[in-house]
Short mmCIF file of C-alpha atoms in Angstrom, two decimals:
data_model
loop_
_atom_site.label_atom_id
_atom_site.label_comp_id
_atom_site.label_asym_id
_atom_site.label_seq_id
_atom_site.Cartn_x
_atom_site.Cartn_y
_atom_site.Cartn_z
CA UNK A 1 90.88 152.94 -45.40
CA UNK A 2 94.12 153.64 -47.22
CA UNK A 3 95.76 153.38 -43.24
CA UNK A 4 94.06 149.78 -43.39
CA UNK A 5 95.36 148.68 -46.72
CA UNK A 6 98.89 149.57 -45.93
CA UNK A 7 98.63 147.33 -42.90
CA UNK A 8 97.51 145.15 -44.85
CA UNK A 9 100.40 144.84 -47.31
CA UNK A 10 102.84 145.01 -44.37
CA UNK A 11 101.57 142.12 -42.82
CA UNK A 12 101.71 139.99 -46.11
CA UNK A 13 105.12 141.34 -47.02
CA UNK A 14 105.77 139.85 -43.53
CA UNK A 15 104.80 136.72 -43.86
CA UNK A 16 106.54 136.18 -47.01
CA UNK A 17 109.59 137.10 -45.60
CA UNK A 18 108.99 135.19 -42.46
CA UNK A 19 108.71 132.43 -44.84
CA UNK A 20 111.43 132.78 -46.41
CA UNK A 21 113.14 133.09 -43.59
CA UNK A 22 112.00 129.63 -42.75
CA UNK A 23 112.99 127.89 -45.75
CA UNK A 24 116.58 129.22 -45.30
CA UNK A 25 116.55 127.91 -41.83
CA UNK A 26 115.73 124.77 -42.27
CA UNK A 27 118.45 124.41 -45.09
CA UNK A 28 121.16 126.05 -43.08
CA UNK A 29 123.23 123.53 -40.31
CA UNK A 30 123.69 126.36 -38.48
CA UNK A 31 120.57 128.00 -38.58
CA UNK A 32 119.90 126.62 -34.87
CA UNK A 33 123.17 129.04 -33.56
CA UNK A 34 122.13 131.97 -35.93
CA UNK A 35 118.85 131.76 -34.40
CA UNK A 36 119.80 131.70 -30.86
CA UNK A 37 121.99 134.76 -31.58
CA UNK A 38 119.62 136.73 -33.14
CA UNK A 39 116.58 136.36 -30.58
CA UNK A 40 119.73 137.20 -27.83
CA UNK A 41 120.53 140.05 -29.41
CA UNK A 42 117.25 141.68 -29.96
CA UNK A 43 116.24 140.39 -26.57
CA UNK A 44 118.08 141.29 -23.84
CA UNK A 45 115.74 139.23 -21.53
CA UNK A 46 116.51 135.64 -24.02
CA UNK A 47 117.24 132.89 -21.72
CA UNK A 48 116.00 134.14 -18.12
CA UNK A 49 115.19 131.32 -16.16
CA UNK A 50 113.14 132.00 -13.09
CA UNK A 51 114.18 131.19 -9.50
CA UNK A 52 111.34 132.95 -7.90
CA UNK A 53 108.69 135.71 -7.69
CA UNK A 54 109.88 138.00 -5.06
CA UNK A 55 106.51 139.76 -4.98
CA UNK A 56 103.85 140.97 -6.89
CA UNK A 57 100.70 143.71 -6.91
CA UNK A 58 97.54 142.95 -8.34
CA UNK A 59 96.90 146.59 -6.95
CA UNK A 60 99.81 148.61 -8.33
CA UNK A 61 100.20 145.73 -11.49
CA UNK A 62 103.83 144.82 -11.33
CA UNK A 63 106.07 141.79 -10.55
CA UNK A 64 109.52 141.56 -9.45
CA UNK A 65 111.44 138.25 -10.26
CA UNK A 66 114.76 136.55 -9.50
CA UNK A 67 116.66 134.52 -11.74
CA UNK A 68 119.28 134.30 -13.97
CA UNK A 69 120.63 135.73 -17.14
CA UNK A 70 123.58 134.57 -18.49
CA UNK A 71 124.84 132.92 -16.12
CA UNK A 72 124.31 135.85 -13.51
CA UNK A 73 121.58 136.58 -10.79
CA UNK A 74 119.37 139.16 -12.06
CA UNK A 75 116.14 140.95 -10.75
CA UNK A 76 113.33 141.70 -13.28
CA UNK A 77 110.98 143.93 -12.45
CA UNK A 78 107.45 143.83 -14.85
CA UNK A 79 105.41 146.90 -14.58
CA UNK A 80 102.19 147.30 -16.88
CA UNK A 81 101.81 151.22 -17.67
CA UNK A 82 99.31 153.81 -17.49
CA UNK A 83 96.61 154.17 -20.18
CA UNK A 84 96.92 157.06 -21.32
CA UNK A 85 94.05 159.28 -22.91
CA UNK A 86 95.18 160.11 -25.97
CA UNK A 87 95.40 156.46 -26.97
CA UNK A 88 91.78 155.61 -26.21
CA UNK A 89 90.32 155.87 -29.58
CA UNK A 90 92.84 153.58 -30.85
CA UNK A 91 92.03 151.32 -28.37
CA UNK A 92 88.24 151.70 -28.84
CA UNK A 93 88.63 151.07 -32.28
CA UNK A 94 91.50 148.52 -32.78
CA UNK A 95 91.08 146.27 -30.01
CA UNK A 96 89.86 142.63 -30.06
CA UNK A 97 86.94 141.65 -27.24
CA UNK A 98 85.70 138.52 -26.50
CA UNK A 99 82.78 138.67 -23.96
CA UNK A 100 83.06 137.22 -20.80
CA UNK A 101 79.37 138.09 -19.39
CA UNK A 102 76.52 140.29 -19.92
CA UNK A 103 73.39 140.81 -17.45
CA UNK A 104 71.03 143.82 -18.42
CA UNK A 105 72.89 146.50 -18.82
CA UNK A 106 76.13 145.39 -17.66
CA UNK A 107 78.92 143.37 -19.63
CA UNK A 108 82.33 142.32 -19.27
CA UNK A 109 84.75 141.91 -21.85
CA UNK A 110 88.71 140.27 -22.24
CA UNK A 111 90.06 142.92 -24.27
CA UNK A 112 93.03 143.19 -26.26
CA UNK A 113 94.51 146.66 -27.58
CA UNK A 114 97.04 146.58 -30.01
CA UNK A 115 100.31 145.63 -29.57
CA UNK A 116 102.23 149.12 -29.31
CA UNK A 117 99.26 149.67 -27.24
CA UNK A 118 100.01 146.82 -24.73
CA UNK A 119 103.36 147.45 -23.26
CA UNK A 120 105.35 146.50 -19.84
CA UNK A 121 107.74 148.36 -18.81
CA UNK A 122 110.84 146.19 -18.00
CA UNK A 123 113.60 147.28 -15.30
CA UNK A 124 116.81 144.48 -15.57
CA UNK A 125 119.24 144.50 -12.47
CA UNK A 126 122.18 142.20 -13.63
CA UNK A 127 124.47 141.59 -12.11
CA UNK A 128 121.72 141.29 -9.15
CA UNK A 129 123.47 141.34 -5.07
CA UNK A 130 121.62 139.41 -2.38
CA UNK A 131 121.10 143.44 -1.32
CA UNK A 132 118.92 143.74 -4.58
CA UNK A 133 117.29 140.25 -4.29
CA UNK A 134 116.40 141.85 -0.56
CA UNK A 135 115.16 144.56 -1.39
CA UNK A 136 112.41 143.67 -3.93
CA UNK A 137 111.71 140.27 -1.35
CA UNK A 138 108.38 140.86 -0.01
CA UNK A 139 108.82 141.31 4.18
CA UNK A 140 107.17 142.00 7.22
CA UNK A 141 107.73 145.20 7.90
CA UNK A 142 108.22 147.45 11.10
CA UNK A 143 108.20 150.93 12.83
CA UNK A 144 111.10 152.08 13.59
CA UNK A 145 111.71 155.21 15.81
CA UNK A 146 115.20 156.99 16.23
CA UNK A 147 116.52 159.58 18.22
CA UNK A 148 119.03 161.70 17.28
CA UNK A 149 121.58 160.02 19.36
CA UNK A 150 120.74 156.58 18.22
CA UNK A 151 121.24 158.16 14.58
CA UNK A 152 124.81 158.76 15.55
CA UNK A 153 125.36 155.41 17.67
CA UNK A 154 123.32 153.22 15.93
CA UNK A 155 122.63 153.97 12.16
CA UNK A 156 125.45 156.41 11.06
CA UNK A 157 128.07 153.30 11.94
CA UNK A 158 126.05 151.09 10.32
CA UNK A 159 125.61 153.38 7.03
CA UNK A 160 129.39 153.90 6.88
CA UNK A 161 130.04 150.06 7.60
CA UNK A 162 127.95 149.43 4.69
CA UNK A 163 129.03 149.22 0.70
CA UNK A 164 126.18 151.55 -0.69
CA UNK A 165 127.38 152.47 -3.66
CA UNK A 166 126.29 155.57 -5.14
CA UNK A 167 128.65 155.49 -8.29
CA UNK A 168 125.52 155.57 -10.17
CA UNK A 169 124.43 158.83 -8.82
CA UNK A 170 128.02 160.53 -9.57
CA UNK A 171 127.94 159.29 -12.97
CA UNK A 172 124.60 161.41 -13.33
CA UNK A 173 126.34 164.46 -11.81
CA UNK A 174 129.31 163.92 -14.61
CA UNK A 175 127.33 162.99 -17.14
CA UNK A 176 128.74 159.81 -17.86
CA UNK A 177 124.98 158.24 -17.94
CA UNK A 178 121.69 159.55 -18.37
CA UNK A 179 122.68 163.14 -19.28
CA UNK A 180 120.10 163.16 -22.30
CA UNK A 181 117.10 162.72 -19.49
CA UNK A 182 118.24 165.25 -17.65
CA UNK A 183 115.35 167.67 -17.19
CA UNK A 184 117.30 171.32 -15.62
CA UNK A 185 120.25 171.67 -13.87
CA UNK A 186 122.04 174.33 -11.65
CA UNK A 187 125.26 173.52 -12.66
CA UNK A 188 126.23 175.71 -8.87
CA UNK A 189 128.38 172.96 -6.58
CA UNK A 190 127.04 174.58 -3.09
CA UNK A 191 123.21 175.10 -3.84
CA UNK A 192 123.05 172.96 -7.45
CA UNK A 193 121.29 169.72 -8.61
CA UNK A 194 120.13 167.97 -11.83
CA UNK A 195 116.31 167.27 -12.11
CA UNK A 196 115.40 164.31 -13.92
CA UNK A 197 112.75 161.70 -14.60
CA UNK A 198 112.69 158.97 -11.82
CA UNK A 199 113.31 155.77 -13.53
CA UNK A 200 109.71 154.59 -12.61
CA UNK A 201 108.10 156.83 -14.90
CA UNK A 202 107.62 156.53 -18.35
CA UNK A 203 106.86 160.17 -19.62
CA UNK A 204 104.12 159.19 -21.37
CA UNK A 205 101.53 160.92 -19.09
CA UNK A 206 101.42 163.52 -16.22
CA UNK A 207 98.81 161.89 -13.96
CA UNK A 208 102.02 159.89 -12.39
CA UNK A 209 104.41 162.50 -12.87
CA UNK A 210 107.93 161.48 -10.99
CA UNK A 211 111.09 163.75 -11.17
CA UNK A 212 113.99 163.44 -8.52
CA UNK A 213 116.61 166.35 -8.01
CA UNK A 214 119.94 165.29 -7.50
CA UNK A 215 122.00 167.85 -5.18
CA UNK A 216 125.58 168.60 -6.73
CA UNK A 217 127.17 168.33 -3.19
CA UNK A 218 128.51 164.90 -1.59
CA UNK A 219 128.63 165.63 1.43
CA UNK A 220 124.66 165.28 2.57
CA UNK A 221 124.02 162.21 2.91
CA UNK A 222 120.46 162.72 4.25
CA UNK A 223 117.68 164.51 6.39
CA UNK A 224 119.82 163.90 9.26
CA UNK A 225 122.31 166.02 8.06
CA UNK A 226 120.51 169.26 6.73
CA UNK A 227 121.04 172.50 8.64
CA UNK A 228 120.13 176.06 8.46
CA UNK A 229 123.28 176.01 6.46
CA UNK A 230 121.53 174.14 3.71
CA UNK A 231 118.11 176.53 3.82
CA UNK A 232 119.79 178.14 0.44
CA UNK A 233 120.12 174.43 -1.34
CA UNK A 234 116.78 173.76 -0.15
CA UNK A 235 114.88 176.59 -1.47
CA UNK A 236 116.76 176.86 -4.79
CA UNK A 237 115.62 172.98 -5.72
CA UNK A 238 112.10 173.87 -4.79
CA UNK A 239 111.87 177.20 -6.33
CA UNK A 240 113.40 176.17 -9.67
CA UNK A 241 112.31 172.39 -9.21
CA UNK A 242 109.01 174.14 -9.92
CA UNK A 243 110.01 176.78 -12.14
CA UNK A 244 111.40 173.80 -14.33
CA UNK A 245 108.55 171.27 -13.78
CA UNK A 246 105.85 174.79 -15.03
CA UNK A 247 107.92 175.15 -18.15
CA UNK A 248 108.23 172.14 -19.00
CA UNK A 249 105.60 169.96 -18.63
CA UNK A 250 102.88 172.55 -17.47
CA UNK A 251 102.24 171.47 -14.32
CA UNK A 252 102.13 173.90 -11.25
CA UNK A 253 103.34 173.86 -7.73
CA UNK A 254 100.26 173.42 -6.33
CA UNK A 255 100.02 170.27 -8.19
CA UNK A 256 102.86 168.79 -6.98
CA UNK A 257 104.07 166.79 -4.15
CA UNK A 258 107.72 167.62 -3.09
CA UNK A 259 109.51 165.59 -0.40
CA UNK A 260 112.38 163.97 0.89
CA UNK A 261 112.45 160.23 1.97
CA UNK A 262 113.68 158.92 5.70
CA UNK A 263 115.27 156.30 5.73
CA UNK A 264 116.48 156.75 1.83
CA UNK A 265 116.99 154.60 -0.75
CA UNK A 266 120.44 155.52 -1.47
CA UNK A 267 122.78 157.85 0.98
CA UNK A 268 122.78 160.96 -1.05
CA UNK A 269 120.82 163.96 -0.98
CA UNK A 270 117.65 163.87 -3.39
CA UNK A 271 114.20 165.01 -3.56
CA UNK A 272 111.43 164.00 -5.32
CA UNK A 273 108.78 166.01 -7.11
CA UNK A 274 105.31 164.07 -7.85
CA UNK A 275 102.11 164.77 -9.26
CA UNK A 276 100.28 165.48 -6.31
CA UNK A 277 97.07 162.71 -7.14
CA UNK A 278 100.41 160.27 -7.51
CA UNK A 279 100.69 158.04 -4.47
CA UNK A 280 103.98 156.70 -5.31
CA UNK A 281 105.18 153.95 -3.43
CA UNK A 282 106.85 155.64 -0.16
CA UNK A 283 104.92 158.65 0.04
CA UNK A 284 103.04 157.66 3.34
CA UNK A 285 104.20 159.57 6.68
CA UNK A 286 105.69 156.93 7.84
CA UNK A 287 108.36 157.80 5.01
CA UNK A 288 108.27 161.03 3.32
CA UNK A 289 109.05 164.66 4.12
CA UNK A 290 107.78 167.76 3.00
CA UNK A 291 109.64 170.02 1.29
CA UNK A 292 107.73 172.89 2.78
CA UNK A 293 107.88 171.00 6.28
CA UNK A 294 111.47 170.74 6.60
CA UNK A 295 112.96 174.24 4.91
CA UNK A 296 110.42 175.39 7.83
CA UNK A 297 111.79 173.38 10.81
CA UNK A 298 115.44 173.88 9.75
CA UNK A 299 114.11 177.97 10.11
CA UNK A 300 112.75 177.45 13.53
CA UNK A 301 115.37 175.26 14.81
CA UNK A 302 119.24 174.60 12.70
CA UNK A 303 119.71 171.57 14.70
CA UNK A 304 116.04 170.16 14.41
CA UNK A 305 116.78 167.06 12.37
CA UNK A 306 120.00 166.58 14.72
CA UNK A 307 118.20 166.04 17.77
CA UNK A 308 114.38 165.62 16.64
CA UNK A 309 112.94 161.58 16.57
CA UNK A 310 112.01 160.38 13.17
CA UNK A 311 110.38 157.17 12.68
CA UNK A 312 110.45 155.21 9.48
CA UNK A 313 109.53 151.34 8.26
CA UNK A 314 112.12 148.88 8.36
CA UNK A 315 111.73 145.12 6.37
CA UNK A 316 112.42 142.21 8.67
CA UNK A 317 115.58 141.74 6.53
CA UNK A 318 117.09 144.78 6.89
CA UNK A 319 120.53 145.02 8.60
CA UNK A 320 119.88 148.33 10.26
CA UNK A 321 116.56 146.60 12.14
CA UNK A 322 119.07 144.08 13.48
CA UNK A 323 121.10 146.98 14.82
CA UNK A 324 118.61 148.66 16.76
CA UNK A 325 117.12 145.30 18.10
CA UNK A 326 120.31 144.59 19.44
CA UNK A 327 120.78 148.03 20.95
CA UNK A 328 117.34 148.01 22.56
CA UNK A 329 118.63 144.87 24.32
CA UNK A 330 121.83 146.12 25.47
CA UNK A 331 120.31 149.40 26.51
CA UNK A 332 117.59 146.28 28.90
CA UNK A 333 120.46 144.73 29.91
CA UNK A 334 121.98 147.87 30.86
CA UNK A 335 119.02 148.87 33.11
CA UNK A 336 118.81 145.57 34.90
CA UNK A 337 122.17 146.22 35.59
CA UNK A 338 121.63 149.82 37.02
CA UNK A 339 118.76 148.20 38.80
CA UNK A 340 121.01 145.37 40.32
CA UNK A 341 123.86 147.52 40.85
CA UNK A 342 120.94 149.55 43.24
CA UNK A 343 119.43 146.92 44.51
CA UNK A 344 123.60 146.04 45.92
CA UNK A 345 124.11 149.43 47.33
CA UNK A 346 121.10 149.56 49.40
CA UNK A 347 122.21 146.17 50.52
CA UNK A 348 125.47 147.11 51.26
CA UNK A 349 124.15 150.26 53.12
CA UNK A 350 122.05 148.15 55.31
CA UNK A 351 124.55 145.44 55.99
CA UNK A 352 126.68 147.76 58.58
CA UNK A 353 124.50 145.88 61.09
CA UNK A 354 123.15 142.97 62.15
CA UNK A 355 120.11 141.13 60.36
CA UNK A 356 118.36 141.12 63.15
CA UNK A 357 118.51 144.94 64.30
CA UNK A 358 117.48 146.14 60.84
CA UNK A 359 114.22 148.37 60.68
CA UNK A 360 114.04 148.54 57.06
CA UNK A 361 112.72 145.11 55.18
CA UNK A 362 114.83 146.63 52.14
CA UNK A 363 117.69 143.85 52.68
CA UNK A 364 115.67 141.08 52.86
CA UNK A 365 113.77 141.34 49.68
CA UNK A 366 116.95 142.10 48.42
CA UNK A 367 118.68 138.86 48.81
CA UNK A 368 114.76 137.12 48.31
CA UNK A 369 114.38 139.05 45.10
CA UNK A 370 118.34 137.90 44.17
CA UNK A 371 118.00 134.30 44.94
CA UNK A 372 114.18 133.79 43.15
CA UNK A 373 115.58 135.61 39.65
CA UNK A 374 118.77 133.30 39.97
CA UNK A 375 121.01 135.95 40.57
CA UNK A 376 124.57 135.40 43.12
CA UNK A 377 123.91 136.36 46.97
CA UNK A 378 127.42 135.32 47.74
CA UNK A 379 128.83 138.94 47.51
CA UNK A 380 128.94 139.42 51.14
CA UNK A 381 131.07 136.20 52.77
CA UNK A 382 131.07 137.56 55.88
CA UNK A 383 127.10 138.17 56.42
CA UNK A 384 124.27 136.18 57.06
CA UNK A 385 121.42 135.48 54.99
CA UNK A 386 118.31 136.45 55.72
#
């Protein structure tokens, strides 16, 4: 009761002020400027203007928007939390319903918790690239499968002809940003990392648990690269990934989910740790890696992930899906060729002699096959056709 009083007071003391407040507003010629100021600089989001919804989840209950903000393309991305147990008597007890149906034993209500109970979680990407606006742009999506070689012909060029900047990660590494979230680190530059919250998760509950560990080395850019060389990195994140994870937010390894993503979001060697009930967005096996999986591959075989084919999902955006559609018609035209090139020699090989005393039909629907695809029979000046 005494909880409910003080609320009480609060919220008059409010309103006087608020009225106040108004009074003074409407007196003051600038009051219009002051305003605008104020409401900018307690909102960082004051003034977006929409272009477009990029795409939305009813499912996973977020939004990502493009638009701009001051004057500069941004990407907002709205995400409505978890609700978390420890809130629900608050909820229960300091929420507004209105009733939307009720048959027998079953109702339906609109309900609404309390404010500090009813939060988004915002994510702002100004200045926003056309990479960014990409990214979050709902796509049709496809199945991509690589070889080892076409890793080194196709995507590796393409990587290093790219500007993916991973200044972000280094300045995690340095602790130039985020070094108050950071979680454990192994401060080692050959088998080191920092483990930290992924930026998706809140911290307010475990049942979505997301941590990533960074690796201290730049020199791995992904899966692609590991080696039995890197078996010691690899088994120092998991062992005191976990050991860190147990301490310090009492969950244990066999409640987690520990992989690597191919392709990656950024070219630099991280893996993620999740609660294992979590399905995070990329954790199908399309995507992710075990942990587990690959320190065991890399044991068997220290070239495995150098020769082995992985496939992944590429959006019909994506640069690198360009790439290997255009490879996978050179490599057609290519084989037509060979098969033309063939199709010549046994020509050629049959052409010492006359048309007529030929016992093999093997010219002949040569120069047929030649003329009906469009293709030049007038290689051979000095011969007959058929």
């Amino acid at each position: 009761m005494a909880e409910t009083g003080k609320r009480e007071v609060d919220f008059a003391d409010r309103n006087e002020t608020d009225t106040a407040k108004a009074k003074r507003l409407k007196n003051d010629p600038n009051s219009d400027q002051d305003n605008h100021n104020e409401s900018a600089s307690a909102n960082p989001l004051f003034g977006f203007k929409t272009t477009t919804v990029l795409r939305d989840s009813a499912r996973e209950k977020n939004m990502f928007i493009h638009g701009k903000l001051n004057d500069q393309d941004a990407v907002i991305i709205l995400e409505k939390t978890p609700i978390r147990e420890d809130t629900l008597l608050e909820i229960f007890n300091g929420s507004r319903l209105k009733l939307d149906m009720r048959n027998d034993i079953y109702s339906t209500y609109q309900l609404q918790p309390p404010a500090h109970l009813n939060e988004m979680k915002t994510t702002v990407v100004c200045p926003a690239t056309e990479k960014h606006v990409k990214k979050y742009l709902r796509q049709e999506t496809y199945l991509v499968q690589e070889t080892g070689e076409d890793y080194r012909s196709i995507t590796l060029p393409y990587i290093q002809s790219q500007s993916f900047s991973v200044q972000w990660v280094y300045n995690i590494l340095e602790k130039k940003a985020e070094a108050e979230r950071i979680v454990y680190e192994d401060p080692d530059q050959d088998v080191g990392f920092v483990l930290l919250p992924d930026f998706k998760w809140d911290q307010k509950q475990l049942d979505d648990l997301h941590l990533i560990a960074i690796v201290h080395r730049r020199d791995i850019k992904s899966l692609r690269d590991l080696t039995a060389l890197h078996l010691p990195l690899l088994t120092n994140i998991r062992k005191k990934g976990e050991e860190s994870i147990l301490k310090r937010y009492a969950v244990a390894a066999s409640k987690l989910k520990v992989y690597l993503h191919y392709q990656p979001s950024y070219y630099h060697l991280h893996i993620h740790f999740n609660a294992l009930s979590y399905e995070a967005p990329g954790c199908g096996v399309e995507h992710a890696h075990l942990l587990s999986d690959v320190i065991q591959n890399l044991q068997a075989d220290s070239q495995y992930y150098h020769s082995r084919s992985l496939s992944f999902p590429l959006r019909a955006d994506q640069g690198l899906l360009s790439k290997f559609k255009d490879a996978e018609k050179t490599n057609a035209d290519s084989k037509r060729v060979w098969q033309i090139s063939e199709l010549f020699h046994e020509g050629l090989a049959c052409l010492s002699s006359p048309i007529n005393e030929l016992t093999s039909p093997q010219p002949l629907i040569g120069f047929l096959v030649m003329e009906e695809r469009g293709w030049r029979t007038d290689f051979f000046p000095n011969e007959k056709r058929p």
